[in-house]
XYZ file of C-alpha atoms in Angstrom:
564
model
C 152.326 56.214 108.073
C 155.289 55.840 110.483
C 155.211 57.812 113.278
C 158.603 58.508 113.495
C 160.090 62.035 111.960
C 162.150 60.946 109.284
C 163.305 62.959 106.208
C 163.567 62.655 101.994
C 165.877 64.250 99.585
C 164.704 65.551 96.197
C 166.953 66.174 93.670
C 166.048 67.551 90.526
C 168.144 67.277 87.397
C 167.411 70.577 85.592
C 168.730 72.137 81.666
C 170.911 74.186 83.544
C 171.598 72.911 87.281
C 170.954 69.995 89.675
C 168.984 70.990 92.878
C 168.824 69.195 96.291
C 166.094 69.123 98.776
C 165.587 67.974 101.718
C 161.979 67.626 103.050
C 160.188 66.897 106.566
C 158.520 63.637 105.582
C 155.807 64.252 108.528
C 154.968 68.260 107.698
C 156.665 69.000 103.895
C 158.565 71.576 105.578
C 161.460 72.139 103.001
C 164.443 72.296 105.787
C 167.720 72.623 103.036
C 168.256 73.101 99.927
C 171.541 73.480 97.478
C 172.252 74.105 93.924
C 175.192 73.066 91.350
C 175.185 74.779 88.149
C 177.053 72.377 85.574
C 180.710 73.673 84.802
C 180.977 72.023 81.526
C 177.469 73.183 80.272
C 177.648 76.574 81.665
C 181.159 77.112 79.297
C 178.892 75.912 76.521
C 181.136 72.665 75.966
C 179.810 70.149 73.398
C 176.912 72.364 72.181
C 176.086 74.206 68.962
C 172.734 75.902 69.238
C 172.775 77.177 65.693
C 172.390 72.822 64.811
C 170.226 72.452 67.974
C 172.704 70.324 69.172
C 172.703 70.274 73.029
C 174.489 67.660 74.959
C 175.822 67.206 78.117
C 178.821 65.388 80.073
C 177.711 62.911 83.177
C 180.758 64.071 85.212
C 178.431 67.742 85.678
C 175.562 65.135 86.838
C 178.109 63.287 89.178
C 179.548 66.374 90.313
C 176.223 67.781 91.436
C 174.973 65.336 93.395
C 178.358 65.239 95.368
C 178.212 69.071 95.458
C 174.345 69.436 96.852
C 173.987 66.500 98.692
C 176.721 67.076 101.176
C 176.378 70.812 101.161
C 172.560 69.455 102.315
C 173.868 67.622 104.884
C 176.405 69.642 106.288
C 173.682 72.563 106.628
C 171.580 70.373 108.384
C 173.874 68.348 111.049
C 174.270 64.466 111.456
C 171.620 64.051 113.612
C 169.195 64.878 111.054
C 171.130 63.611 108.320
C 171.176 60.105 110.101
C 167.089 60.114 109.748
C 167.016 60.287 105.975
C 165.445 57.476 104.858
C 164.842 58.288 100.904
C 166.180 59.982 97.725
C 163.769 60.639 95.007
C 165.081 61.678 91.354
C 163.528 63.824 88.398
C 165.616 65.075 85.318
C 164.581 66.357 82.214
C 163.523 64.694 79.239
C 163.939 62.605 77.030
C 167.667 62.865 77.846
C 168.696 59.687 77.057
C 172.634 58.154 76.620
C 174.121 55.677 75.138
C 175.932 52.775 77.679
C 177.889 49.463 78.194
C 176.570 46.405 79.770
C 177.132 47.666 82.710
C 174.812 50.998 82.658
C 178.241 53.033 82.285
C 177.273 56.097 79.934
C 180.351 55.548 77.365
C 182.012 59.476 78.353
C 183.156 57.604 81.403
C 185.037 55.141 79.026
C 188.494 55.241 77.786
C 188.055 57.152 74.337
C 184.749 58.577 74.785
C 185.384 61.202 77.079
C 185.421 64.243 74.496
C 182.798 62.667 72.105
C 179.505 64.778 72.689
C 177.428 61.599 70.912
C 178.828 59.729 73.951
C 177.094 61.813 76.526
C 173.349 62.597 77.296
C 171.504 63.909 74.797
C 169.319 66.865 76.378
C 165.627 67.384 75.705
C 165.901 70.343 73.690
C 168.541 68.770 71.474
C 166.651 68.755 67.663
C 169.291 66.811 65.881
C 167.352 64.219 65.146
C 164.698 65.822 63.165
C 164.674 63.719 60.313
C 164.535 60.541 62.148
C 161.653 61.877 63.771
C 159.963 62.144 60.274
C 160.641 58.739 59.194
C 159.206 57.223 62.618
C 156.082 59.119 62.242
C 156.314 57.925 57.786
C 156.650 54.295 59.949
C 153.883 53.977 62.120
C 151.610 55.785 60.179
C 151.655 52.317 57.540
C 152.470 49.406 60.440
C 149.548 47.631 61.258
C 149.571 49.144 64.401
C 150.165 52.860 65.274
C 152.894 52.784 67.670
C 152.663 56.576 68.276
C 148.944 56.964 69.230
C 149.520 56.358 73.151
C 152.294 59.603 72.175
C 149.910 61.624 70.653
C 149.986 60.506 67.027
C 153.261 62.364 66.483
C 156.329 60.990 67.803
C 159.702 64.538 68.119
C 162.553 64.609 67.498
C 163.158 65.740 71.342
C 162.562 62.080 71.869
C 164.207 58.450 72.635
C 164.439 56.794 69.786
C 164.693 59.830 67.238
C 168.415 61.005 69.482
C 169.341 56.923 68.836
C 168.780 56.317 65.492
C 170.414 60.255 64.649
C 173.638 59.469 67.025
C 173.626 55.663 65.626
C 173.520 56.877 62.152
C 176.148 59.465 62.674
C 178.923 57.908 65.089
C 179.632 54.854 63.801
C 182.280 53.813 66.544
C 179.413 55.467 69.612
C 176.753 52.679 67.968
C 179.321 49.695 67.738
C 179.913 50.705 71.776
C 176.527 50.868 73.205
C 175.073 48.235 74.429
C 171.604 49.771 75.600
C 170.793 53.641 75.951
C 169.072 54.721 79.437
C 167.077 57.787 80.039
C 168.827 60.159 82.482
C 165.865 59.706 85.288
C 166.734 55.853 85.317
C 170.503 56.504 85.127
C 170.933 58.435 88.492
C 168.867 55.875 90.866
C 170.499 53.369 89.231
C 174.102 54.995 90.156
C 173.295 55.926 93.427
C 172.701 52.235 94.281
C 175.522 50.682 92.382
C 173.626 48.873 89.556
C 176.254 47.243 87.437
C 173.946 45.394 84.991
C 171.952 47.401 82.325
C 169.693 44.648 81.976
C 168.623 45.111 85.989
C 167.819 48.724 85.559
C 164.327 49.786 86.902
C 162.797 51.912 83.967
C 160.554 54.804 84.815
C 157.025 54.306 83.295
C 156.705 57.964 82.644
C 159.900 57.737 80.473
C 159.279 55.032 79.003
C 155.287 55.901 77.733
C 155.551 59.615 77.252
C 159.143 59.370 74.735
C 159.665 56.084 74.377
C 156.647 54.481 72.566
C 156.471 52.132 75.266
C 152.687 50.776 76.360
C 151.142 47.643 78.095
C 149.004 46.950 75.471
C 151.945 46.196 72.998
C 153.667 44.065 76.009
C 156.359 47.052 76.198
C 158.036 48.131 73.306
C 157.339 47.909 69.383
C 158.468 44.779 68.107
C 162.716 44.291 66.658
C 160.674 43.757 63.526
C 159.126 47.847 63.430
C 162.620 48.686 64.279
C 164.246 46.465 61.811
C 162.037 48.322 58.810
C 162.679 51.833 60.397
C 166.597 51.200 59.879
C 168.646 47.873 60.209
C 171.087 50.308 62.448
C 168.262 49.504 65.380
C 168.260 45.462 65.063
C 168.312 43.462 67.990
C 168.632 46.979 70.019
C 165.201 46.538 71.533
C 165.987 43.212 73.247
C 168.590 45.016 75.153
C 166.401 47.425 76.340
C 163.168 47.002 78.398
C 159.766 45.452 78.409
C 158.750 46.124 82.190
C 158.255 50.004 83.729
C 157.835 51.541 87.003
C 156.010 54.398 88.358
C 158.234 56.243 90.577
C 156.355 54.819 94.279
C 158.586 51.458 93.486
C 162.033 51.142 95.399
C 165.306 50.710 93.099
C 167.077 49.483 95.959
C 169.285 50.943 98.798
C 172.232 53.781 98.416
C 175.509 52.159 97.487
C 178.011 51.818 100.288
C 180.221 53.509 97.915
C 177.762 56.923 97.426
C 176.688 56.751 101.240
C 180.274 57.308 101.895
C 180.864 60.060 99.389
C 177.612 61.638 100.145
C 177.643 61.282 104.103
C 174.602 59.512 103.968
C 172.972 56.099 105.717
C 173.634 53.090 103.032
C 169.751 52.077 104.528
C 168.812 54.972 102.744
C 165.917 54.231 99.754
C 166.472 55.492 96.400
C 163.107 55.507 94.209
C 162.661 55.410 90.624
C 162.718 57.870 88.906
C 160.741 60.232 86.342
C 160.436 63.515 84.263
C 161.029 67.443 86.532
C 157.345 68.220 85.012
C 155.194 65.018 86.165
C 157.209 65.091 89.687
C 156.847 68.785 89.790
C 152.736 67.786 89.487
C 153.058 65.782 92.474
C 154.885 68.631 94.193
C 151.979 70.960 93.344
C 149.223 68.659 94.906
C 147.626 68.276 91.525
C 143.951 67.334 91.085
C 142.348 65.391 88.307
C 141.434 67.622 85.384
C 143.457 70.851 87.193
C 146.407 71.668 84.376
C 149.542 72.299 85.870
C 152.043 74.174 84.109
C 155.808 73.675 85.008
C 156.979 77.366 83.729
C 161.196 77.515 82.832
C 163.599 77.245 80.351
C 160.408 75.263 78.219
C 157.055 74.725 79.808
C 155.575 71.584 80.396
C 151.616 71.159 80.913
C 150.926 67.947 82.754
C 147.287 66.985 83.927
C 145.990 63.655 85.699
C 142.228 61.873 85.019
C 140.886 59.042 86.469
C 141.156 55.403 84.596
C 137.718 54.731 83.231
C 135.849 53.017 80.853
C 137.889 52.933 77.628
C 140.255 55.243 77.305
C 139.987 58.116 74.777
C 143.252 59.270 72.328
C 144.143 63.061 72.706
C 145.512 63.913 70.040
C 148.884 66.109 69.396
C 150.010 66.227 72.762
C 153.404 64.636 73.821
C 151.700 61.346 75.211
C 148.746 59.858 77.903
C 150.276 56.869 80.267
C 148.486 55.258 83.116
C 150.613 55.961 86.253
C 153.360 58.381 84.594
C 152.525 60.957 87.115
C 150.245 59.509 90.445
C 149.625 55.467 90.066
C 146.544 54.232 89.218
C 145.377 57.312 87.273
C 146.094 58.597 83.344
C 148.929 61.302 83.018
C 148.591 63.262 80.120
C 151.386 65.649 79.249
C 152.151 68.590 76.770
C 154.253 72.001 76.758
C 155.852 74.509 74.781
C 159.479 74.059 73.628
C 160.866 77.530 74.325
C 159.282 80.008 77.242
C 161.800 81.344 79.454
C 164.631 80.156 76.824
C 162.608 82.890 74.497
C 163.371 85.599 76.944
C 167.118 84.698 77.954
C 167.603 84.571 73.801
C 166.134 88.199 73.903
C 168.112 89.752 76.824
C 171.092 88.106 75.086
C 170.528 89.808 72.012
C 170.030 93.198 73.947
C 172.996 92.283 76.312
C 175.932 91.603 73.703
C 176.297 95.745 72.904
C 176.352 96.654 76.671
C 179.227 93.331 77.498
C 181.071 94.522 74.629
C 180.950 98.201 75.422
C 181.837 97.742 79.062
C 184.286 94.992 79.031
C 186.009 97.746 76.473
C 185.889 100.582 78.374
C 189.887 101.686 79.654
C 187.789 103.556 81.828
C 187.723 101.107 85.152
C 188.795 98.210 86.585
C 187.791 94.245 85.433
C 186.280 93.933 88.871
C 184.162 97.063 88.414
C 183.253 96.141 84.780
C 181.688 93.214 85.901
C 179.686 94.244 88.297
C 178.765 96.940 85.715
C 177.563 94.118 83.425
C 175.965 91.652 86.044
C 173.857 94.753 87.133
C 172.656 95.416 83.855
C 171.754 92.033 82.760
C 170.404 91.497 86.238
C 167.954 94.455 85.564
C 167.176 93.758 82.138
C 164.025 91.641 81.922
C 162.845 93.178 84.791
C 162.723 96.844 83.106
C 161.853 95.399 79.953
C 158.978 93.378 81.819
C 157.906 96.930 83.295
C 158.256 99.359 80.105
C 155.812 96.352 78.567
C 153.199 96.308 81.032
C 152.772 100.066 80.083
C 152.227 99.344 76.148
C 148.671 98.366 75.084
C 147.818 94.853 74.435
C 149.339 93.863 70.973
C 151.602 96.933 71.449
C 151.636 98.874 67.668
C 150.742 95.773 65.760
C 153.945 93.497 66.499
C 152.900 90.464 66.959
C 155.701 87.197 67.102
C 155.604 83.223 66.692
C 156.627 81.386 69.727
C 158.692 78.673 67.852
C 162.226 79.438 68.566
C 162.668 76.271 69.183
C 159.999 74.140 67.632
C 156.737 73.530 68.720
C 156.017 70.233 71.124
C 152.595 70.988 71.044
C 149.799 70.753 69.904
C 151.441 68.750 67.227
C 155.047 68.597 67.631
C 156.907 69.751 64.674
C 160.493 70.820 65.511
C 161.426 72.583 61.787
C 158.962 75.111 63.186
C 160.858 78.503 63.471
C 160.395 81.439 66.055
C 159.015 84.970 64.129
C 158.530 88.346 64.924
C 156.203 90.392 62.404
C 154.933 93.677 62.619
C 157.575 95.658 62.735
C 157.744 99.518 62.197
C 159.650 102.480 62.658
C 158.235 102.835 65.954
C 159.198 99.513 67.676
C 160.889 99.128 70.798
C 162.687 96.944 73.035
C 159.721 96.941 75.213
C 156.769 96.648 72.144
C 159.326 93.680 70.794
C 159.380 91.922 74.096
C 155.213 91.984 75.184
C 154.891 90.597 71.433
C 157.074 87.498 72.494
C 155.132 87.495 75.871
C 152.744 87.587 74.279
C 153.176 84.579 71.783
C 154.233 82.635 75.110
C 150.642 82.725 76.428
C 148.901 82.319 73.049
C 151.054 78.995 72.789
C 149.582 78.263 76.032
C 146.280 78.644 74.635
C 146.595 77.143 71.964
C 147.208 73.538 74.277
C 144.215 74.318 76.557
C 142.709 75.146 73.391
C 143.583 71.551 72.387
C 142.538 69.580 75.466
C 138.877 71.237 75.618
C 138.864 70.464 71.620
C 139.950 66.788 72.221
C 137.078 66.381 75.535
C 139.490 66.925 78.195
C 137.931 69.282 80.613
C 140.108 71.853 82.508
C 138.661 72.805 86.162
C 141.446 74.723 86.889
C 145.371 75.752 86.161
C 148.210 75.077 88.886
C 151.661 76.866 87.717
C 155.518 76.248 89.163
C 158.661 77.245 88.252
C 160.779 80.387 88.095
C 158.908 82.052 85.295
C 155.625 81.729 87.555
C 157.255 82.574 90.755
C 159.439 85.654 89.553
C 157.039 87.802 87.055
C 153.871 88.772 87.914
C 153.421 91.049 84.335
C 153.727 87.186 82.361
C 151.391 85.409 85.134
C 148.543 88.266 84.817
C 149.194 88.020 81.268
C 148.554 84.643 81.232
C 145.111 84.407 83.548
C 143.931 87.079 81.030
C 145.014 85.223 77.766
C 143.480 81.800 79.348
C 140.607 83.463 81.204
C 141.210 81.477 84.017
C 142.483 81.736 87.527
C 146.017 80.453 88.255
C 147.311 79.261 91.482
C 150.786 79.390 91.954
C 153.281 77.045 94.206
C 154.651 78.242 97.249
C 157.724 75.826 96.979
C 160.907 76.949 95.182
C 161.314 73.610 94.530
C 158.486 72.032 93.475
C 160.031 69.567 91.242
C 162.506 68.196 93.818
C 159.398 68.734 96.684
C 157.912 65.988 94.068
C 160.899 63.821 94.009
C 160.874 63.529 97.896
C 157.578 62.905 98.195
C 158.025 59.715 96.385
C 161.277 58.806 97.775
C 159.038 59.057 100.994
C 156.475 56.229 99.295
C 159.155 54.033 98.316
C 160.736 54.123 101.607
C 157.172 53.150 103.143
C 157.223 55.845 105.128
C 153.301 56.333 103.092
C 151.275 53.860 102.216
C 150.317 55.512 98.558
C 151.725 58.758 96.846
C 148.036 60.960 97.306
C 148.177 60.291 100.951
C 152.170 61.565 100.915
C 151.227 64.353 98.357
C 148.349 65.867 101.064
C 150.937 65.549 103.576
C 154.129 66.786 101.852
C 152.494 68.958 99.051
C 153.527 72.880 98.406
C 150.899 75.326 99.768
C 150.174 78.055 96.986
C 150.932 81.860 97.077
C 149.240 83.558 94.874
C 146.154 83.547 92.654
C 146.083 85.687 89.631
C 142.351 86.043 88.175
C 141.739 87.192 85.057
C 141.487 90.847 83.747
C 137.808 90.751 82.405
C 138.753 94.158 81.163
C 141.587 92.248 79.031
C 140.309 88.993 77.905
C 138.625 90.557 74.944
C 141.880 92.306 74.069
C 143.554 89.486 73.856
C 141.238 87.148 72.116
C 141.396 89.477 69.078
C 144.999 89.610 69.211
C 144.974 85.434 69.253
C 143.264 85.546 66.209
C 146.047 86.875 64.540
C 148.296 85.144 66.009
C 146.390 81.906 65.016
C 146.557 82.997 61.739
C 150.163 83.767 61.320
C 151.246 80.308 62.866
C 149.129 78.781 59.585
C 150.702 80.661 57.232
C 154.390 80.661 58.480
C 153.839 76.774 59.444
C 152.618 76.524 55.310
C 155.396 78.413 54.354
C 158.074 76.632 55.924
C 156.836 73.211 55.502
C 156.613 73.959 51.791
C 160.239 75.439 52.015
C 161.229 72.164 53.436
C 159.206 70.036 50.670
C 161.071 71.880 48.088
C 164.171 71.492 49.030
C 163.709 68.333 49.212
């Protein structure tokens, strides 16, 4: 380790914002931070959630690492900004985009600009659900099952179901792109001017969690696979990738061009890069066999193992890679679709009467009426969180389906739909919302459930994120649900805290990303232990849940079948 106090940035590429960090390399003590909340995404450009079509512009990824970097900087001083010697990246994914030959995402080209199939194609975008389906028909007959290192199901959230769905349906977007890049590989290779596709560094966790990517096949499925999946795809894979990188591995230095724009040193390391939830891990000071569940908009459940002996298929989950999370030992990665998304769709439902209201009142002023209408949504999910806590466990008998959008696991299938059953005379607002908290932690369960099913021990769960840092009625909740203890981060930023700690590797500032992660790891702040009083409770109420997911996942998959 150098001896010399030197600093790393973060950044983490969120659904909803880009966040920059900037982290004591020496103590992890988190000195600045910023935050840039995408313009174009926030005014819902380019989206239609009703298709679960969700895509968004690079210029709101440009713009925020302009915006937070240099506000980073300028809240810190030159002095310390001169001693940054890394920038780590995590996004979310798979968000990949199509691009020239030159790693330009085609929105930055002349007549692309306004065409959403030009631009990134988020995680939780479902377009591509029937492409999905006929790459799990595929490897299910190829002499070799290209999806098992992916947990035998390959979603529609993931590469190569968003580029055979945009290929098939933008003719002039598939004659233009060259390659398609994850968003994690896209940003490091911006920051230090790549200009070549073809030279891109490609995360390993990328590539092996989404991208049916694995050493043993020599990198990717052969042209042939994709060639029988649809002739759209041929020749496609030899402009792609067969090498990947975990995210210890330098890209290269920061462009003169971005050191200048940023305020930064052009000495300055930029790493490569890899998924919020795996980085977020790091972050968190994982341990083998401790799950660690990143808790936002979705949740994603990522837990390390040693490498030994041969290595055993889990099946269902959303993939096992050696090195996708800490080098040298197997990542293994699942999560829930929809979590906090469930709860914004809720206080959106209960929000529209009071914005309309309000905003109609002649009553006051526009300034007053939206303060009026911040305040209320502000307090909503926090009463609502309160009046539940209050209700008995499983409330009067409602009881909902935590599939409002899809279910990644265990065993993805994105037709799913979200329900809510049970419903009387007598439900409330409050009854309604612990049922969907409810269904939140039983769809938790059900992937511990999974891993102890599949072999895969749990010692222990680690959770980060907003949703585990802002409500303690959902974290009890959960302990109870999974009878286990759960530590929770200190950091705010545990994703980004994850990012710099690799930057930090790359830079050689650390010899090796555990020694870093002891260093520069987030302290927890909490420990919520399980209700014994509760557990009980709730295991009868999982039941039922349990079987209502069989019979609404048998009813809609036969709905499906007969429509043909």
């Amino acid at each position: 380790m150098k001896s010399s106090t030197t600093y790393s940035l973060g950044l983490d590429f969120g659904s909803d914002s880009v966040r920059a960090l900037l982290v004591n390399t020496q103590t992890g003590e988190e000195l600045a931070t910023a935050v840039h909340y995408y313009k174009r995404w926030k005014e819902g450009q380019y989206c239609s959630p009703s298709e679960n079509r969700f895509r968004q512009h690079p210029l709101d990824y440009i713009e925020g690492i302009e915006a937070t970097v240099r506000s980073v900087v300028a809240q810190v001083g030159p002095e310390i900004a001169a001693q940054i010697v890394s920038i780590g990246v995590d996004t979310t994914g798979s968000t990949p985009v199509a691009v020239d030959a030159t790693g330009t995402p085609l929105a930055l080209l002349e007549g692309f600009q306004e065409n959403p199939n030009a631009m990134f194609v988020l995680w939780k975008d479902h377009t591509g659900i029937q492409e999905a389906q006929e790459i799990n028909e595929l490897c299910s007959k190829w002499d070799v099952d290209y999806s098992q290192y992916e947990g035998g199901i390959y979603s529609s959230e993931w590469f190569w179901s968003k580029i055979l769905h945009v290929s098939r349906a933008d003719a002039a977007v598939h004659k233009a792109a060259y390659s398609w890049v994850e968003h994690c590989d896209w940003v490091p290779f911006l920051l230090t001017g790549g200009e070549d596709v073809r030279q891109m560094k490609r995360s390993r966790c990328a590539a092996g969690h989404k991208a049916l990517w694995h050493e043993s096949y020599n990198g990717l499925p052969p042209n042939e696979f994709f060639v029988a999946l649809d002739p759209l795809l041929d020749g496609l894979r030899e402009r792609l990738f067969d090498k990947t990188y975990t995210s210890d591995v330098s890209v290269g230095n920061l462009s003169a061009a971005w050191a200048e724009r940023l305020g930064l040193s052009e000495n300055l390391t930029v790493s490569v890069g890899a998924f919020d939830a795996h980085m977020g891990a790091v972050g968190a000071k994982i341990e083998p066999y401790y799950l660690t569940k990143i808790m936002g908009t979705s949740t994603c459940d990522v837990l390390v193992a040693p490498v030994e002996g041969e290595e055993k298929l889990v099946k269902g989950i959303c993939g096992q890679v050696d090195g996708s999370v800490i080098p040298q030992m197997l990542g293994l990665e699942a999560g829930q679709s929809a979590f906090g998304d469930i709860y914004a769709w809720y206080q959106r439902v209960l929000a529209w009467p009071i914005e309309e209201l309000i905003s109609k009142s002649g009553l006051i002023d526009e300034a007053t009426k939206r303060k009026l209408i911040e305040e209320a949504l502000g307090n909503l999910i926090p009463e609502l969180s309160n009046a539940a806590s209050k209700e008995p466990i499983g409330a009067s008998g409602e009881l909902a389906l935590d599939w409002m959008n899809g279910r990644r696991t265990p065993d993805a299938n994105q037709n799913l739909k979200g329900v809510i059953a049970g419903i009387n005379l007598g439900s409330t607002s409050p009854k309604i919302f612990r049922a969907l908290v409810e269904a939140s932690c039983f769809g938790a369960k059900k992937i511990v459930d999974r891993f102890l099913s599949e072999g895969i021990p749990i010692k222990g769960v680690i959770a980060l994120g907003g949703v585990a840092k802002k409500s303690p009625f959902i974290m009890q909740m959960m302990a109870d649900v999974l009878n286990m203890p759960i530590k929770v981060v200190a950091s705010e930023q545990a994703c980004a805290l994850g990012a710099a700690i690799f930057g930090a590797v790359a830079a050689e500032v650390y010899g090796n990303v555990p020694e870093a992660m002891e260093r520069m790891g987030s302290a927890f702040e909490v420990v919520y232990e399980p209700n014994q009083a509760n557990v009980g409770a709730y295991a009868e109420v999982y039941e039922r849940y349990g079987r209502l997911c069989d019979t609404m996942e048998k009813h809609i998959m036969n709905q499906i079948k007969n429509n043909g």
